[in-house]
Short mmCIF file of C-alpha atoms (C1' of nucleotides) in Angstrom, two decimals:
data_model
loop_
_atom_site.label_atom_id
_atom_site.label_comp_id
_atom_site.label_asym_id
_atom_site.label_seq_id
_atom_site.Cartn_x
_atom_site.Cartn_y
_atom_site.Cartn_z
CA MET A 862 11.86 7.79 33.51
CA ARG A 863 15.60 7.35 33.19
CA GLU A 864 17.62 10.41 32.20
CA GLU A 865 19.09 8.48 29.30
CA ASP A 866 15.66 7.60 27.89
CA ARG A 867 14.50 11.06 28.24
CA ASN A 868 17.49 12.24 26.16
CA ASP A 869 16.80 9.56 23.56
CA ILE A 870 13.40 10.85 23.06
CA ARG A 871 14.47 14.42 23.18
CA ASN A 872 16.84 13.67 20.28
CA LEU A 873 14.17 12.26 18.01
CA PRO A 874 13.44 14.55 15.08
CA LEU A 875 9.87 14.84 16.26
CA PHE A 876 10.89 16.31 19.64
CA ARG A 877 14.28 17.84 18.84
CA ASN A 878 13.01 21.33 18.17
CA MET A 879 10.43 21.61 20.88
CA THR A 880 10.94 24.28 23.54
CA SER A 881 12.04 22.81 26.77
CA PRO A 882 8.89 23.68 28.76
CA CYS A 883 6.72 22.03 26.23
CA PHE A 884 8.88 18.91 26.08
CA ASP A 885 8.98 18.71 29.79
CA ALA A 886 5.22 18.98 30.07
CA LEU A 887 4.77 16.28 27.52
CA ILE A 888 7.22 13.93 29.27
CA HIS A 889 5.73 14.67 32.67
CA ALA A 890 2.33 13.50 31.42
CA ALA A 891 3.85 10.33 29.89
CA TYR A 892 4.11 6.76 31.28
CA ASP A 893 7.17 4.74 30.96
CA GLN A 894 6.41 1.07 31.00
CA VAL A 895 8.12 -2.33 30.29
CA PHE A 896 6.01 -4.92 28.47
CA PRO A 897 6.85 -8.62 27.97
CA ALA A 898 7.16 -10.12 24.53
CA GLN A 899 4.05 -10.98 22.54
CA LEU A 900 1.92 -8.54 24.35
CA GLU A 901 -0.93 -6.77 22.46
CA LEU A 902 -0.47 -3.06 23.02
CA ILE A 903 -3.02 -1.80 20.70
CA ARG A 904 -6.03 -3.44 18.98
CA GLN A 905 -7.18 -2.06 15.67
CA GLY A 906 -10.45 -0.18 16.03
CA GLU A 907 -9.75 1.23 19.46
CA VAL A 908 -9.63 4.96 19.78
CA ALA A 909 -6.07 6.39 19.87
CA ASN A 910 -5.33 7.51 23.40
CA PHE A 911 -1.58 7.42 23.30
CA LEU A 912 1.37 8.23 21.13
CA HIS A 913 3.88 5.43 21.62
CA VAL A 914 7.64 5.66 21.76
CA VAL A 915 9.70 2.54 21.60
CA LEU A 916 12.82 2.86 23.66
CA GLU A 917 13.92 -0.78 23.82
CA GLY A 918 12.80 -3.98 22.17
CA ALA A 919 10.67 -4.01 18.96
CA VAL A 920 7.00 -3.66 18.07
CA GLU A 921 5.03 -5.15 15.28
CA LEU A 922 2.23 -3.20 13.63
CA TYR A 923 -0.18 -5.54 11.98
CA ALA A 924 -3.72 -5.69 10.66
CA ASN A 925 -6.38 -8.27 10.21
CA TRP A 926 -9.55 -8.86 8.31
CA GLN A 927 -11.68 -11.97 8.58
CA ASP A 928 -9.23 -14.67 9.53
CA ARG A 929 -6.29 -13.11 7.67
CA ASP A 930 -3.39 -11.24 9.18
CA THR A 931 -0.69 -9.06 7.70
CA THR A 932 2.38 -7.28 9.14
CA MET A 933 2.40 -3.67 8.23
CA ALA A 934 5.72 -2.63 9.91
CA VAL A 935 8.15 -3.27 12.60
CA VAL A 936 9.05 -0.30 14.83
CA GLN A 937 12.53 -0.43 16.44
CA PRO A 938 14.13 1.98 18.92
CA VAL A 939 14.16 4.86 19.09
CA ALA A 940 10.99 5.69 17.18
CA THR A 941 7.30 6.71 17.60
CA PHE A 942 4.24 5.01 16.15
CA ILE A 943 0.60 5.76 15.34
CA LEU A 944 1.05 9.56 15.29
CA ALA A 945 -1.59 9.89 12.55
CA ALA A 946 -4.34 8.32 14.59
CA CYS A 947 -3.40 10.46 17.61
CA MET A 948 -3.56 13.70 15.64
CA ARG A 949 -6.89 12.74 14.07
CA ASP A 950 -8.24 11.48 17.35
CA ALA A 951 -9.43 8.48 15.44
CA PRO A 952 -9.54 4.67 15.83
CA TYR A 953 -6.23 2.81 15.21
CA LEU A 954 -6.15 1.17 11.85
CA MET A 955 -3.49 -1.30 12.94
CA SER A 956 -2.89 -3.41 15.96
CA ALA A 957 0.44 -3.43 17.71
CA ARG A 958 2.28 -6.17 19.71
CA THR A 959 5.68 -6.44 21.28
CA LEU A 960 8.07 -8.81 19.50
CA GLN A 961 10.48 -8.74 22.46
CA ARG A 962 10.35 -7.42 25.99
CA SER A 963 10.06 -3.74 25.26
CA ARG A 964 10.34 -0.46 27.13
CA ILE A 965 7.68 1.94 25.75
CA VAL A 966 6.71 5.46 26.64
CA LEU A 967 3.04 6.31 26.33
CA ILE A 968 2.24 9.98 25.78
CA PRO A 969 -1.45 10.89 26.03
CA ALA A 970 -2.69 11.92 22.60
CA VAL A 971 -4.53 14.89 24.07
CA ASP A 972 -1.18 16.31 25.30
CA VAL A 973 0.39 15.68 21.91
CA ARG A 974 -2.36 17.67 20.26
CA ALA A 975 -2.00 20.47 22.84
CA ALA A 976 1.75 20.62 22.24
CA PHE A 977 1.06 20.88 18.47
CA SER A 978 -0.91 24.09 19.12
CA ARG A 979 1.51 25.54 21.67
CA ASP A 980 4.85 24.83 20.11
CA HIS A 981 5.56 25.74 16.56
CA GLY A 982 8.83 23.79 16.32
CA PHE A 983 6.81 20.66 17.30
CA ALA A 984 4.13 21.44 14.77
CA LEU A 985 6.65 21.66 12.06
CA ALA A 986 8.31 18.41 13.17
CA THR A 987 4.84 16.72 13.27
CA VAL A 988 4.15 17.64 9.67
CA GLN A 989 7.68 16.50 8.59
CA GLU A 990 7.08 13.10 10.42
CA LEU A 991 3.65 12.61 9.00
CA SER A 992 4.70 13.59 5.50
CA GLU A 993 7.63 11.16 5.63
CA GLY A 994 5.41 8.38 7.03
CA TYR A 995 2.87 9.09 4.16
CA ARG A 996 5.67 8.91 1.63
CA ASN A 997 6.95 5.66 3.01
CA LEU A 998 3.51 4.16 2.75
CA VAL A 999 3.31 5.37 -0.89
CA ARG A 1000 6.62 3.49 -1.36
CA HIS A 1001 5.26 0.42 0.27
CA ALA A 1002 2.13 0.40 -1.89
CA LYS A 1003 4.14 0.97 -5.02
CA ASN A 1004 6.44 -1.89 -4.02
CA LEU A 1005 3.45 -4.21 -3.51
CA LYS A 1006 1.88 -3.28 -6.87
CA LEU A 1007 4.87 -2.95 -9.10
CA ARG A 1008 7.19 -5.78 -7.96
CA ASN A 1009 6.62 -9.49 -7.73
CA ALA A 1010 7.50 -11.57 -4.63
CA ARG A 1011 11.09 -12.33 -5.60
CA GLU A 1012 11.80 -8.70 -6.49
CA ARG A 1013 10.28 -7.49 -3.20
CA LEU A 1014 12.55 -9.78 -1.27
CA GLY A 1015 15.53 -8.79 -3.33
CA ALA A 1016 14.78 -5.10 -2.75
CA TYR A 1017 14.37 -5.68 1.00
CA LEU A 1018 17.69 -7.48 1.16
CA TRP A 1019 19.44 -4.83 -0.88
CA GLN A 1020 18.05 -2.17 1.39
CA ARG A 1021 19.08 -3.96 4.52
CA SER A 1022 22.59 -4.32 3.15
CA GLN A 1023 22.76 -0.53 2.35
CA ASP A 1024 21.34 0.48 5.66
CA ALA A 1025 24.14 -1.56 7.34
CA GLY A 1026 26.62 0.49 5.27
CA GLY A 1027 26.83 -1.44 2.03
CA VAL A 1028 28.06 -4.60 3.66
CA ALA A 1029 27.82 -7.93 1.89
CA GLY A 1030 26.73 -10.01 4.94
CA PHE A 1031 24.17 -9.39 7.61
CA VAL A 1032 21.64 -11.27 9.87
CA LEU A 1033 17.95 -11.00 9.34
CA PRO A 1034 16.57 -8.87 12.19
CA GLN A 1035 13.25 -10.75 12.42
CA GLU A 1036 11.68 -14.15 11.99
CA LYS A 1037 11.18 -15.12 8.32
CA ARG A 1038 7.44 -15.57 8.79
CA LEU A 1039 7.28 -11.94 9.82
CA LEU A 1040 9.26 -10.84 6.93
CA ALA A 1041 7.08 -12.91 4.60
CA SER A 1042 3.95 -11.25 5.99
CA TYR A 1043 5.41 -7.82 5.62
CA LEU A 1044 6.39 -8.50 2.10
CA GLY A 1045 2.94 -9.78 1.27
CA MET A 1046 3.57 -13.53 0.79
CA THR A 1047 3.37 -16.81 2.62
CA PRO A 1048 6.39 -18.23 4.50
CA GLU A 1049 6.61 -21.01 1.86
CA SER A 1050 6.80 -18.43 -0.95
CA LEU A 1051 9.56 -16.53 0.95
CA SER A 1052 11.51 -19.74 1.24
CA ARG A 1053 11.24 -20.26 -2.49
CA ALA A 1054 12.03 -16.61 -3.24
CA PHE A 1055 15.24 -16.99 -1.27
CA LYS A 1056 16.09 -19.99 -3.45
CA ALA A 1057 15.32 -18.05 -6.56
CA LEU A 1058 17.61 -15.30 -5.47
CA ARG A 1059 20.60 -17.65 -5.44
CA ASP A 1060 20.74 -17.02 -9.25
CA HIS A 1061 20.86 -13.30 -8.46
CA GLY A 1062 23.73 -13.08 -6.05
CA VAL A 1063 22.19 -13.91 -2.70
CA HIS A 1064 23.34 -16.68 -0.37
CA ILE A 1065 21.19 -17.54 2.65
CA ASP A 1066 22.15 -19.77 5.62
CA GLY A 1067 19.59 -19.73 8.37
CA MET A 1068 19.29 -16.14 9.36
CA ARG A 1069 22.56 -15.13 7.83
CA VAL A 1070 22.36 -13.43 4.43
CA THR A 1071 25.35 -12.93 2.20
CA ILE A 1072 25.24 -10.86 -1.04
CA THR A 1073 27.73 -12.69 -3.21
CA ASP A 1074 27.13 -10.59 -6.29
CA PRO A 1075 25.91 -7.09 -5.54
CA ALA A 1076 25.76 -6.15 -9.24
CA ALA A 1077 23.49 -9.12 -10.05
CA LEU A 1078 21.17 -8.32 -7.20
CA LYS A 1079 21.16 -4.65 -8.04
CA ALA A 1080 20.28 -5.50 -11.69
CA LEU A 1081 17.25 -7.48 -10.54
CA VAL A 1082 16.05 -5.01 -7.94
CA GLN A 1083 16.70 -1.74 -9.67
CA PRO A 1084 16.76 0.06 -6.38
CA ASN A 1085 15.15 3.47 -6.50
CA THR A 1086 14.48 6.08 -3.81
CA LEU A 1087 10.93 6.53 -5.23
CA LEU A 1088 10.19 2.88 -4.25
CA ASP A 1089 12.62 1.92 -1.56
CA THR A 1090 12.52 3.41 1.92
CA ALA A 1091 16.19 4.39 1.68
CA LEU A 1092 18.68 5.92 3.98
CA ASN A 1093 21.49 5.08 1.68
CA ILE A 1094 20.72 4.21 -1.97
CA PRO A 1095 23.37 5.43 -4.48
CA MET B 1277 -9.13 33.51 -10.95
CA ARG B 1278 -12.89 33.39 -10.93
CA GLU B 1279 -14.61 34.43 -7.71
CA GLU B 1280 -16.50 31.14 -7.66
CA ASP B 1281 -13.24 29.07 -7.93
CA ARG B 1282 -11.71 31.09 -5.14
CA ASN B 1283 -14.67 30.30 -2.95
CA ASP B 1284 -14.54 26.68 -3.81
CA ILE B 1285 -10.88 26.54 -2.66
CA ARG B 1286 -11.67 28.64 0.44
CA ASN B 1287 -14.22 26.05 1.47
CA LEU B 1288 -11.80 23.11 1.39
CA PRO B 1289 -11.10 21.79 4.86
CA LEU B 1290 -7.44 22.59 4.20
CA PHE B 1291 -8.10 26.35 3.69
CA ARG B 1292 -11.40 26.84 5.60
CA ASN B 1293 -9.83 27.96 8.82
CA MET B 1294 -7.04 30.22 7.43
CA THR B 1295 -7.13 33.90 8.19
CA SER B 1296 -8.17 35.89 5.22
CA PRO B 1297 -4.87 37.76 4.74
CA CYS B 1298 -3.05 34.45 4.68
CA PHE B 1299 -5.49 32.95 2.27
CA ASP B 1300 -5.40 35.94 0.01
CA ALA B 1301 -1.64 35.88 -0.05
CA LEU B 1302 -1.63 32.20 -1.00
CA ILE B 1303 -4.15 32.69 -3.70
CA HIS B 1304 -2.43 35.78 -5.02
CA ALA B 1305 0.81 33.76 -5.57
CA ALA B 1306 -1.11 30.93 -7.31
CA TYR B 1307 -1.65 30.23 -10.94
CA ASP B 1308 -4.96 29.16 -12.38
CA GLN B 1309 -4.71 27.08 -15.53
CA VAL B 1310 -6.66 24.90 -17.79
CA PHE B 1311 -5.03 21.75 -19.08
CA PRO B 1312 -6.22 19.45 -21.92
CA ALA B 1313 -6.89 15.78 -21.28
CA GLN B 1314 -3.98 13.38 -21.03
CA LEU B 1315 -1.42 15.98 -20.13
CA GLU B 1316 1.36 15.02 -17.76
CA LEU B 1317 1.29 17.53 -14.93
CA ILE B 1318 3.93 15.94 -12.73
CA ARG B 1319 6.64 13.33 -13.34
CA GLN B 1320 7.70 11.20 -10.47
CA GLY B 1321 11.21 12.19 -9.34
CA GLU B 1322 10.77 15.90 -9.94
CA VAL B 1323 11.07 18.27 -6.97
CA ALA B 1324 7.67 19.42 -5.63
CA ASN B 1325 7.26 23.02 -6.60
CA PHE B 1326 3.53 23.37 -6.44
CA LEU B 1327 0.58 22.16 -4.41
CA HIS B 1328 -2.13 21.40 -6.89
CA VAL B 1329 -5.87 22.03 -6.46
CA VAL B 1330 -8.28 20.43 -8.90
CA LEU B 1331 -11.21 22.69 -9.66
CA GLU B 1332 -12.71 20.98 -12.66
CA GLY B 1333 -11.96 17.68 -14.48
CA ALA B 1334 -10.07 14.75 -12.97
CA VAL B 1335 -6.40 13.88 -12.33
CA GLU B 1336 -4.80 10.44 -12.10
CA LEU B 1337 -1.97 9.83 -9.77
CA TYR B 1338 0.14 6.95 -10.94
CA ALA B 1339 3.49 5.45 -10.42
CA ASN B 1340 5.89 3.38 -12.61
CA TRP B 1341 8.96 1.20 -12.17
CA GLN B 1342 10.82 -0.40 -15.06
CA ASP B 1343 8.09 -0.85 -17.72
CA ARG B 1344 5.27 -1.33 -15.27
CA ASP B 1345 2.69 1.25 -14.31
CA THR B 1346 0.06 1.49 -11.59
CA THR B 1347 -2.74 3.90 -10.70
CA MET B 1348 -2.47 5.15 -7.13
CA ALA B 1349 -5.52 7.39 -6.96
CA VAL B 1350 -7.94 9.60 -8.98
CA VAL B 1351 -8.33 13.15 -7.68
CA GLN B 1352 -11.71 14.82 -8.42
CA PRO B 1353 -12.84 18.33 -7.74
CA VAL B 1354 -12.52 20.04 -5.48
CA ALA B 1355 -9.39 18.61 -3.82
CA THR B 1356 -5.66 19.07 -3.46
CA PHE B 1357 -2.92 16.66 -4.21
CA ILE B 1358 0.74 15.97 -3.37
CA LEU B 1359 0.66 18.03 -0.10
CA ALA B 1360 3.18 15.64 1.54
CA ALA B 1361 5.89 16.23 -1.09
CA CYS B 1362 5.31 19.99 -0.79
CA MET B 1363 5.63 20.06 2.90
CA ARG B 1364 8.84 17.91 2.79
CA ASP B 1365 10.27 19.84 -0.21
CA ALA B 1366 11.04 16.51 -1.67
CA PRO B 1367 10.73 14.71 -5.06
CA TYR B 1368 7.26 13.65 -6.02
CA LEU B 1369 6.81 9.89 -5.57
CA MET B 1370 3.96 9.77 -8.10
CA SER B 1371 3.28 11.18 -11.48
CA ALA B 1372 0.04 12.98 -12.39
CA ARG B 1373 -1.90 13.37 -15.54
CA THR B 1374 -5.24 14.89 -16.34
CA LEU B 1375 -7.96 12.42 -17.36
CA GLN B 1376 -10.15 15.11 -18.81
CA ARG B 1377 -9.74 18.76 -19.65
CA SER B 1378 -9.12 20.13 -16.16
CA ARG B 1379 -8.87 23.50 -14.37
CA ILE B 1380 -6.09 23.37 -11.82
CA VAL B 1381 -4.69 25.91 -9.41
CA LEU B 1382 -0.97 25.68 -8.73
CA ILE B 1383 0.13 27.15 -5.39
CA PRO B 1384 3.84 27.47 -5.02
CA ALA B 1385 5.09 24.98 -2.38
CA VAL B 1386 7.30 27.66 -0.72
CA ASP B 1387 4.26 29.75 -0.07
CA VAL B 1388 2.39 26.83 1.38
CA ARG B 1389 5.21 26.14 3.79
CA ALA B 1390 5.29 29.81 4.71
CA ALA B 1391 1.58 29.83 5.36
CA PHE B 1392 2.01 26.80 7.64
CA SER B 1393 4.31 28.86 9.82
CA ARG B 1394 2.27 31.99 9.73
CA ASP B 1395 -1.20 30.62 10.22
CA HIS B 1396 -2.07 28.22 13.07
CA GLY B 1397 -5.42 27.26 11.61
CA PHE B 1398 -3.78 26.22 8.41
CA ALA B 1399 -1.15 24.29 10.27
CA LEU B 1400 -3.86 22.30 12.05
CA ALA B 1401 -5.62 21.68 8.83
CA THR B 1402 -2.46 20.57 7.15
CA VAL B 1403 -1.90 17.94 9.85
CA GLN B 1404 -5.47 16.73 9.57
CA GLU B 1405 -5.21 16.41 5.85
CA LEU B 1406 -1.89 14.61 6.00
CA SER B 1407 -3.09 12.27 8.69
CA GLU B 1408 -6.21 11.30 6.83
CA GLY B 1409 -4.15 10.77 3.71
CA TYR B 1410 -1.81 8.59 5.66
CA ARG B 1411 -4.70 6.57 7.07
CA ASN B 1412 -6.27 6.16 3.65
CA LEU B 1413 -3.01 4.72 2.35
CA VAL B 1414 -2.90 2.29 5.27
CA ARG B 1415 -6.39 1.15 4.22
CA HIS B 1416 -5.26 0.83 0.64
CA ALA B 1417 -2.25 -1.31 1.68
CA LYS B 1418 -4.37 -3.46 3.98
CA ASN B 1419 -6.84 -3.87 1.20
CA LEU B 1420 -4.15 -5.03 -1.24
CA LYS B 1421 -2.61 -7.43 1.28
CA LEU B 1422 -5.76 -8.91 2.89
CA ARG B 1423 -8.24 -9.23 0.09
CA ASN B 1424 -7.97 -11.04 -3.21
CA ALA B 1425 -8.89 -9.47 -6.63
CA ARG B 1426 -12.61 -10.41 -6.48
CA GLU B 1427 -13.00 -9.09 -2.88
CA ARG B 1428 -11.20 -5.90 -3.70
CA LEU B 1429 -13.62 -5.28 -6.67
CA GLY B 1430 -16.50 -6.17 -4.49
CA ALA B 1431 -15.45 -3.83 -1.76
CA TYR B 1432 -14.91 -1.04 -4.29
CA LEU B 1433 -18.41 -1.48 -5.71
CA TRP B 1434 -19.88 -1.57 -2.20
CA GLN B 1435 -18.17 1.56 -1.27
CA ARG B 1436 -19.26 3.38 -4.44
CA SER B 1437 -22.86 2.34 -3.73
CA GLN B 1438 -22.59 3.63 -0.21
CA ASP B 1439 -20.97 6.92 -1.28
CA ALA B 1440 -23.89 7.42 -3.66
CA GLY B 1441 -26.23 7.13 -0.76
CA GLY B 1442 -26.74 3.39 -0.63
CA VAL B 1443 -28.28 3.23 -4.04
CA ALA B 1444 -28.43 -0.15 -5.91
CA GLY B 1445 -27.44 1.15 -9.31
CA PHE B 1446 -24.71 3.53 -10.43
CA VAL B 1447 -22.33 4.15 -13.36
CA LEU B 1448 -18.57 3.56 -13.06
CA PRO B 1449 -16.90 6.96 -13.07
CA GLN B 1450 -13.76 5.90 -14.78
CA GLU B 1451 -12.53 3.50 -17.49
CA LYS B 1452 -12.32 -0.02 -16.31
CA ARG B 1453 -8.63 -0.32 -17.14
CA LEU B 1454 -7.96 2.49 -14.68
CA LEU B 1455 -10.08 0.83 -12.05
CA ALA B 1456 -8.22 -2.38 -12.65
CA SER B 1457 -4.83 -0.73 -12.22
CA TYR B 1458 -6.00 1.02 -9.07
CA LEU B 1459 -7.26 -2.30 -7.64
CA GLY B 1460 -3.94 -3.91 -8.49
CA MET B 1461 -5.00 -6.26 -11.23
CA THR B 1462 -5.04 -6.50 -15.07
CA PRO B 1463 -8.11 -5.44 -17.14
CA GLU B 1464 -8.64 -9.11 -17.99
CA SER B 1465 -8.69 -10.06 -14.33
CA LEU B 1466 -11.14 -7.23 -13.58
CA SER B 1467 -13.42 -8.53 -16.34
CA ARG B 1468 -13.40 -12.02 -14.78
CA ALA B 1469 -13.83 -10.62 -11.29
CA PHE B 1470 -17.03 -8.88 -12.48
CA LYS B 1471 -18.27 -12.16 -13.79
CA ALA B 1472 -17.37 -13.90 -10.52
CA LEU B 1473 -19.37 -11.26 -8.69
CA ARG B 1474 -22.54 -12.24 -10.51
CA ASP B 1475 -22.83 -14.99 -7.88
CA HIS B 1476 -22.60 -12.41 -5.20
CA GLY B 1477 -25.32 -9.97 -6.15
CA VAL B 1478 -23.66 -7.74 -8.72
CA HIS B 1479 -24.97 -7.24 -12.26
CA ILE B 1480 -22.75 -5.33 -14.76
CA ASP B 1481 -23.75 -3.99 -18.06
CA GLY B 1482 -21.04 -1.85 -19.68
CA MET B 1483 -20.38 0.99 -17.33
CA ARG B 1484 -23.69 0.47 -15.47
CA VAL B 1485 -23.50 -1.48 -12.19
CA THR B 1486 -26.49 -2.83 -10.28
CA ILE B 1487 -26.32 -4.41 -6.96
CA THR B 1488 -29.09 -6.98 -7.21
CA ASP B 1489 -28.42 -8.64 -3.81
CA PRO B 1490 -26.83 -6.17 -1.32
CA ALA B 1491 -26.80 -8.77 1.41
CA ALA B 1492 -24.90 -11.24 -0.68
CA LEU B 1493 -22.30 -8.61 -1.68
CA LYS B 1494 -21.94 -7.38 1.87
CA ALA B 1495 -21.41 -10.98 3.09
CA LEU B 1496 -18.54 -11.31 0.60
CA VAL B 1497 -17.00 -8.00 1.11
CA GLN B 1498 -17.38 -7.60 4.86
CA PRO B 1499 -17.06 -3.81 4.60
CA ASN B 1500 -15.13 -2.16 7.33
CA THR B 1501 -14.03 1.36 7.99
CA LEU B 1502 -10.70 0.05 8.95
CA LEU B 1503 -10.16 -1.28 5.43
CA ASP B 1504 -12.39 0.65 3.08
CA THR B 1505 -11.29 4.11 2.17
CA ALA B 1506 -14.07 6.59 1.61
CA LEU B 1507 -13.62 8.23 -1.71
CA ASN B 1508 -10.02 7.60 -2.73
CA ILE B 1509 -10.89 6.89 -6.26
CA PRO B 1510 -14.20 8.49 -7.01
"C1'" DC C 678 19.16 -32.51 29.07
"C1'" DA C 679 15.17 -34.16 26.84
"C1'" DA C 680 10.59 -33.35 25.26
"C1'" DA C 681 7.55 -30.27 23.24
"C1'" DA C 682 6.49 -26.56 20.39
"C1'" DA C 683 7.34 -23.50 16.94
"C1'" DT C 684 9.56 -22.32 12.69
"C1'" DC C 685 11.43 -23.31 8.33
"C1'" DT C 686 11.90 -26.05 4.16
"C1'" DT C 687 10.50 -29.02 0.52
"C1'" DG C 688 7.45 -31.53 -2.54
"C1'" DA C 689 2.98 -32.15 -4.58
"C1'" DT C 690 -0.88 -29.91 -5.96
"C1'" DA C 691 -4.49 -26.36 -6.38
"C1'" DT C 692 -5.81 -21.72 -7.05
"C1'" DT C 693 -5.21 -17.20 -8.45
"C1'" DT C 694 -3.64 -14.08 -11.53
"C1'" DG C 695 -1.22 -12.72 -15.65
"C1'" DT C 696 -0.16 -13.11 -20.74
"C1'" DC C 697 -1.22 -13.47 -25.42
"C1'" DA C 698 -4.21 -13.53 -29.15
"C1'" DA C 699 -8.62 -12.90 -31.17
"C1'" DT C 700 -12.83 -10.65 -31.33
"C1'" DC C 701 -16.39 -7.51 -30.21
"C1'" DA C 702 -18.03 -2.98 -28.91
"C1'" DA C 703 -17.68 1.71 -28.41
"C1'" DT C 704 -15.73 6.13 -29.66
"C1'" DG C 705 -13.77 9.56 -32.40
"C1'" DA C 706 -12.00 11.38 -36.80
"C1'" DT C 707 -12.38 12.37 -41.60
"C1'" DA D 191 -21.70 7.35 -42.64
"C1'" DT D 192 -17.38 4.91 -42.70
"C1'" DC D 193 -13.01 3.78 -41.15
"C1'" DA D 194 -9.65 3.76 -37.65
"C1'" DT D 195 -8.51 3.57 -32.94
"C1'" DT D 196 -9.14 2.41 -28.33
"C1'" DG D 197 -11.11 -0.18 -24.66
"C1'" DA D 198 -13.53 -4.49 -23.11
"C1'" DT D 199 -14.28 -9.30 -23.15
"C1'" DT D 200 -13.30 -14.10 -23.89
"C1'" DG D 201 -10.55 -18.36 -24.40
"C1'" DA D 202 -6.37 -20.87 -24.12
"C1'" DC D 203 -2.48 -21.13 -21.75
"C1'" DA D 204 1.49 -19.92 -18.62
"C1'" DA D 205 3.37 -18.13 -14.58
"C1'" DA D 206 3.05 -16.73 -9.90
"C1'" DT D 207 1.58 -17.73 -5.55
"C1'" DA D 208 -1.07 -20.27 -2.12
"C1'" DT D 209 -2.31 -24.53 0.20
"C1'" DC D 210 -1.57 -28.88 2.26
"C1'" DA D 211 1.25 -32.32 4.11
"C1'" DA D 212 5.50 -34.09 5.70
"C1'" DG D 213 10.05 -33.62 7.46
"C1'" DA D 214 14.00 -31.13 9.16
"C1'" DT D 215 15.65 -27.61 12.09
"C1'" DT D 216 15.59 -24.47 15.70
"C1'" DT D 217 13.80 -22.63 19.96
"C1'" DT D 218 11.45 -23.02 24.13
"C1'" DT D 219 10.13 -25.28 28.21
"C1'" DG D 220 9.89 -28.44 31.97
#
DNA sequence: CAAAAATCTTGATATTTGTCAATCAATGAT
DNA sequence: ATCATTGATTGACAAATATCAAGATTTTTG
């Protein structure tokens, strides 16, 4: 593994407070691999053998039932995924595929669990990470149940804008069909939701979004840290 | 606190493997209280000061945004709630109210966090509890996104029947309006979903449910441990 | 570069779900 | 027991969202 990658992982909140011997042991047991785009990394139902760390690229977490699919999250560098299944030693509830060519570190779940018992700083960080993951899922569920399609899109756009530092213009980071699935609607409905948002201060041109009237969008969306996964909501 | 209640708490997976001194310290710091029905125990947005343990009665976890409300879960004895907010020392994302007269133990969050650092068995149990909570929320979100209203009700009824030991008949444990909100629909839609399920082996009479054709219901619902959460709403 | 494939948009239409209003049924209070 | 309140159901209708089909646009591939 490259020194730079090792440091990126080391700096994640999950690993930041580990003792060096424990971190080294964990990294030593890990595999660093590059996967092409559109590769299925994990299939829901399989037992969780590895904690995954995305170093480069992007990974989609999705789920399916019968012939229906839905996107649950997109994981971008540098971040871990499926910690809960690893800690429980249980089957994955979601599948994962690369969206782009991605560099991913695989840490054996058994070593993660061992580190939890050996290193208190890591145990603390694990609980913080799981708790925040839990809370973000509560927000996602609240969002799905309390807002309609147009409001969910508006809230997403508002949040993106805030995360980018409160800028008015930005580029969508993923395909619209993926965004639609994540927000719990069809691509057609997403298209129409974008059109409906023109009356609420949002201009769209291809992948480029411009918030022409932040006050109007904010009034529609009523952003709220209890609903929106927010780094930056005033 | 009554000896019996203390033992009930002691036997919860979360507390089972604590050392006795740690458990005693935690319980000593706790308050045991009885609340009347329909009392608001927690309001979303407040900082989490207590881990709650329901000993008797039932508690509804719900959320609201603008003028809309939704039920997120019903907690029945003996179980804890809002562990994640306590561990993060963060604002509650959900409100809580008693559905019936309830006996509830309040454990100061600061003591819970201290116990996490002092007692490894408790730390392990905390992570297991949070992970399972996380996974149940993933199931809830998948259910909302992948199934329609009729399928969600069918899956719920199937799960209830399984939890009761595979029986054909049982009584709904909560008001239908609560169930409707939990399942993400209006009471009217729930009523119509019940009617629609008559063609899929479900008979309803007031609060009494009879599964007249388990095979038909199962075919509709396609129950699946990756989707159906065991005992989220009892 | 051109052809092919995939994504996105739009219109027409269908289905699902919500809203409103009325009624019925159950429950609790006096 | 009777009245009042709350919850459940039903019908009529409206709104939201999905589906299907056709083009338009973009991306990928040979």
